[in-house]
PDB file of C-alpha atoms in Angstrom:
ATOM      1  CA  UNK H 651      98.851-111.970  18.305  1.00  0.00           C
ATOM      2  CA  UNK H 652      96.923-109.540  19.956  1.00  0.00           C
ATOM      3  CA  UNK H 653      97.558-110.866  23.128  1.00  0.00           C
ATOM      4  CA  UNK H 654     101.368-110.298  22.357  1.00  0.00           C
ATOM      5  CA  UNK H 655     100.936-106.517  21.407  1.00  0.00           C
ATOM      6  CA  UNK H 656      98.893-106.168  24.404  1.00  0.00           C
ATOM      7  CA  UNK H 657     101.089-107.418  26.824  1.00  0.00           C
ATOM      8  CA  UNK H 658     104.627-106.000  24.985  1.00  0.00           C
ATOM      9  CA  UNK H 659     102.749-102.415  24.958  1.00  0.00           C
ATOM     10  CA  UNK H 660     102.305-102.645  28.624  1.00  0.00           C
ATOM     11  CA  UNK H 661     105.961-104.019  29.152  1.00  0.00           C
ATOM     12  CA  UNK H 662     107.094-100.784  26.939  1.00  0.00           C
ATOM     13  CA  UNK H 663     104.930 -98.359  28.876  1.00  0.00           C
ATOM     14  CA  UNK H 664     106.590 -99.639  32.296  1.00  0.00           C
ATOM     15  CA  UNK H 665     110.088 -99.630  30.892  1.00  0.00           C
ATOM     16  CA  UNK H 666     109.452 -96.075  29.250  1.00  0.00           C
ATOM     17  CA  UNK H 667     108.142 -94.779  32.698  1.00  0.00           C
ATOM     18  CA  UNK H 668     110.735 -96.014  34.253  1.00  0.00           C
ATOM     19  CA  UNK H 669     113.612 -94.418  32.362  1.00  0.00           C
ATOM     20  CA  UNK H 670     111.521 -91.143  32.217  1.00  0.00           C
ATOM     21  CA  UNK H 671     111.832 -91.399  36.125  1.00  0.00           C
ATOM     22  CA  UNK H 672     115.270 -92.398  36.449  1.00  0.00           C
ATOM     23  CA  UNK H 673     116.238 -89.493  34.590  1.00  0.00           C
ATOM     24  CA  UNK H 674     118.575 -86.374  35.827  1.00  0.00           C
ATOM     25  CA  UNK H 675     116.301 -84.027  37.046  1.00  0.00           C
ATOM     26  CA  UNK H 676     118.342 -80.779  37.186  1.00  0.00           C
ATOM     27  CA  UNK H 677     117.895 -80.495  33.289  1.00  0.00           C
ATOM     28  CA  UNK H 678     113.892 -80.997  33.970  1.00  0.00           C
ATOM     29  CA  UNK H 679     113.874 -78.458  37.108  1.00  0.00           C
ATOM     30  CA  UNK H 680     115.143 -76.242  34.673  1.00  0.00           C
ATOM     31  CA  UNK H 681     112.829 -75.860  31.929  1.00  0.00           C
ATOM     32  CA  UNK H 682     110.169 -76.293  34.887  1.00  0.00           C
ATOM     33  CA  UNK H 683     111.313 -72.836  36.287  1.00  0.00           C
ATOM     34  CA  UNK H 684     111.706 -71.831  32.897  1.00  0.00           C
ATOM     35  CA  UNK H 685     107.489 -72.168  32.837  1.00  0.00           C
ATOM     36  CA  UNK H 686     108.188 -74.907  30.040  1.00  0.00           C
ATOM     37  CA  UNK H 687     104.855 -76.836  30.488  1.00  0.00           C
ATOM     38  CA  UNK H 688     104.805 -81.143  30.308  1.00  0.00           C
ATOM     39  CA  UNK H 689     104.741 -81.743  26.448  1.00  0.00           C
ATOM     40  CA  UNK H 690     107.631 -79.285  26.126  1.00  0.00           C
ATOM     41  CA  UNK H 691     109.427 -81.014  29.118  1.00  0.00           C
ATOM     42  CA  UNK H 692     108.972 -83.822  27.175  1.00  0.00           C
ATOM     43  CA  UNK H 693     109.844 -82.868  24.011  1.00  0.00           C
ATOM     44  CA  UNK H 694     112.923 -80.816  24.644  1.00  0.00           C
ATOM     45  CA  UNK H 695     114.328 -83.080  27.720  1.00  0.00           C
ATOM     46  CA  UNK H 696     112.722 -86.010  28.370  1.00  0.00           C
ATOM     47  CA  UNK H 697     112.654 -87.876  24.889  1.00  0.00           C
ATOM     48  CA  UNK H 698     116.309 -86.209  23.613  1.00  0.00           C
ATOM     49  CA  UNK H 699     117.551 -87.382  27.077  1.00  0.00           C
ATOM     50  CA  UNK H 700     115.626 -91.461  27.237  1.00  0.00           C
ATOM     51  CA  UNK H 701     115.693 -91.988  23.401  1.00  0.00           C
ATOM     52  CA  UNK H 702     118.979 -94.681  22.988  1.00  0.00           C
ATOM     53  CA  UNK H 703     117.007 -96.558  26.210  1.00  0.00           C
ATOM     54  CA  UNK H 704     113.695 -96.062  24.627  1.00  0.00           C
ATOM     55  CA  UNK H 705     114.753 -97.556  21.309  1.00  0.00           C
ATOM     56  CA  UNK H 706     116.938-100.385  23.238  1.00  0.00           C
ATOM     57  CA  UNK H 707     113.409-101.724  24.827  1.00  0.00           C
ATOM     58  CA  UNK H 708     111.642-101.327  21.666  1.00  0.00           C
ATOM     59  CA  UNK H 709     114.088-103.189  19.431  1.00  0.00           C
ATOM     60  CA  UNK H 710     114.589-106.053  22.462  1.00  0.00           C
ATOM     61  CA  UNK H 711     110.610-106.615  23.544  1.00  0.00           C
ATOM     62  CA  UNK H 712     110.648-107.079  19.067  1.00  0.00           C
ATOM     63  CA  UNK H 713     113.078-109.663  19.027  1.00  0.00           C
ATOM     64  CA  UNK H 714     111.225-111.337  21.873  1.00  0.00           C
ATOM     65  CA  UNK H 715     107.970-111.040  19.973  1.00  0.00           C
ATOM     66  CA  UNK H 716     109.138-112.509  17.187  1.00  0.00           C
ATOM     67  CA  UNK H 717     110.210-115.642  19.317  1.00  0.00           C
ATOM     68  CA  UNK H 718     107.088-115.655  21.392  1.00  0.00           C
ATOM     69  CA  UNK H 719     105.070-115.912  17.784  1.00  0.00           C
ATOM     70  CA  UNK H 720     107.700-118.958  17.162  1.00  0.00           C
ATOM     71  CA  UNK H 721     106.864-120.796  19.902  1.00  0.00           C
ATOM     72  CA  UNK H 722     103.087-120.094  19.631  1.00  0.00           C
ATOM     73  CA  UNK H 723     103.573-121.051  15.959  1.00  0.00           C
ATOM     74  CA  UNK H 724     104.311-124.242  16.941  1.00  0.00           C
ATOM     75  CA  UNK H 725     101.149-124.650  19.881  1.00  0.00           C
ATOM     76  CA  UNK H 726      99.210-124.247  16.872  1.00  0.00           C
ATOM     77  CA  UNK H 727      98.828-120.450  16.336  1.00  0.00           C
ATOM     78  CA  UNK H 728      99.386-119.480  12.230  1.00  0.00           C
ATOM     79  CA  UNK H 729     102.866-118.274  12.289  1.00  0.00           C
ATOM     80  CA  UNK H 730     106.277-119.232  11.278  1.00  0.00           C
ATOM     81  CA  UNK H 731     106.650-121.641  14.087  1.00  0.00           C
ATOM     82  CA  UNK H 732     103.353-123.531  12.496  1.00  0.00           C
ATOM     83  CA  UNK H 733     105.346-123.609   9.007  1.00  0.00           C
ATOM     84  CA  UNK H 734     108.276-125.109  10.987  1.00  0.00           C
ATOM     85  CA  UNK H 735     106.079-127.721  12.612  1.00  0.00           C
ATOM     86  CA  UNK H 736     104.193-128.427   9.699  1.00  0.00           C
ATOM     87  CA  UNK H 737     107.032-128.754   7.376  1.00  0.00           C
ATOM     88  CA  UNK H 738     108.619-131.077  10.596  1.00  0.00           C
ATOM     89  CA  UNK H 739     105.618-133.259  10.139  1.00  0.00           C
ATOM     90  CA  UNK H 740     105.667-133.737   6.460  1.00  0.00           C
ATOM     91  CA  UNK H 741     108.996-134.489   7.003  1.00  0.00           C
ATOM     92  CA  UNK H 742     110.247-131.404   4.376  1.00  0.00           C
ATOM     93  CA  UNK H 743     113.177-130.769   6.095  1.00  0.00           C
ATOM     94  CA  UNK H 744     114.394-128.320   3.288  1.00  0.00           C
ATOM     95  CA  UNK H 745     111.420-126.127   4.029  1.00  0.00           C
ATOM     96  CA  UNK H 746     111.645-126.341   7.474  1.00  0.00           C
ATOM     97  CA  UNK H 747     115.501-125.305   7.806  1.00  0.00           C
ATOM     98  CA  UNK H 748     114.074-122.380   5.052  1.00  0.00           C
ATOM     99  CA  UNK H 749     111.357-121.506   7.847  1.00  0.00           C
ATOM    100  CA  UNK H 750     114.300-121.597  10.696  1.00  0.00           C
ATOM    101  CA  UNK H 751     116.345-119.280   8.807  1.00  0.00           C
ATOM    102  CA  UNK H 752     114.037-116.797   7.913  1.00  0.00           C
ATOM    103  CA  UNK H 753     113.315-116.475  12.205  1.00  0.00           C
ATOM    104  CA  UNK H 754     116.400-116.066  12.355  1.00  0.00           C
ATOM    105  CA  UNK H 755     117.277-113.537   9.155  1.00  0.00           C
ATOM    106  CA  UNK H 756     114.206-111.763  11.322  1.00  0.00           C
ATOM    107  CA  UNK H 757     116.404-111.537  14.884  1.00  0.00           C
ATOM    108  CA  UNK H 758     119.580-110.402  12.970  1.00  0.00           C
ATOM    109  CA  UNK H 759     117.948-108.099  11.057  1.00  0.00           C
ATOM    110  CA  UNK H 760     116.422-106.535  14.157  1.00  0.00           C
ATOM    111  CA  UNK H 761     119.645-106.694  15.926  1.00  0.00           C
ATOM    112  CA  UNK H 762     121.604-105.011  12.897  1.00  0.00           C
ATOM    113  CA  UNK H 763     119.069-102.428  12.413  1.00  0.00           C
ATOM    114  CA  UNK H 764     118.933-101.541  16.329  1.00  0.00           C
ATOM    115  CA  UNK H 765     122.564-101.522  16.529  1.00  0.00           C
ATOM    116  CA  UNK H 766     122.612 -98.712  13.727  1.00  0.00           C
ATOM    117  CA  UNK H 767     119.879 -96.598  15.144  1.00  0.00           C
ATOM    118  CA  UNK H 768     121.581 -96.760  18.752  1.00  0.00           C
ATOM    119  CA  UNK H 769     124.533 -95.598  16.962  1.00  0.00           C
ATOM    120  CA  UNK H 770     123.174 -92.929  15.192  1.00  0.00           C
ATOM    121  CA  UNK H 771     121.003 -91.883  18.347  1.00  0.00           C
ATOM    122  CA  UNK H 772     124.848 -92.133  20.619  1.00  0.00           C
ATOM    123  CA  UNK H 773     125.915 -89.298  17.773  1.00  0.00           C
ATOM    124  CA  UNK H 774     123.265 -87.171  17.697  1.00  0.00           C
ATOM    125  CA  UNK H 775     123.351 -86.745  21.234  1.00  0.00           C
TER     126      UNK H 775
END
């Protein structure tokens, strides 16, 4: 698990530098000349300006967790893939198709609850 959070965090922090590049520099030349200094740069451009993108790879590299865990559930990590493959081998069926719907009540719920914050950010901004 920790190697997960590990290697997502460093997946984030390339994506997030990215967009923070990628982004329209007039508004950031700006507050430059304006003697803004980095945090307020930040603060007042960069993060009002990257946030839908921002919250896009956060709620995505989740989702992928969450099916990475799955899979290393099942390789014989403690996680719900284990409870699937355990339940598989006791031949419980009922809990296993309980196990495969809770993974997947866990994407949809991350895909329902990014959709409304990527809505709410597209408003606000």
């Amino acid at each position: 698990v920790l190697a997960l959070a590990l290697h997502n965090a460093g997946i984030l922090g390339k994506l997030g530098a990215d967009t923070a590049e990628n982004l329209e520099r007039p508004a950031l030349e700006a507050l430059r000349a304006a003697g803004a200094g980095r945090a307020q740069i930040g603060l007042a451009a960069v993060l009002p300006l990257a946030a839908g993108r921002f919250l896009l790879y956060l709620f995505y590299r989740w989702e992928t967790c969450v099916r990475e865990a799955t899979v290393l559930g099942m390789l014989a990590l403690v996680s719900l893939g284990s409870w699937i493959q355990d339940a598989r081998a006791r031949n419980l069926y009922d809990e296993m198709l309980l196990a495969m719907l809770c993974g997947a009540a866990l994407v949809i719920a991350g895909d329902l609850v990014s959709a409304g914050v990527r809505e709410w950010v597209r408003r606000s901004t």
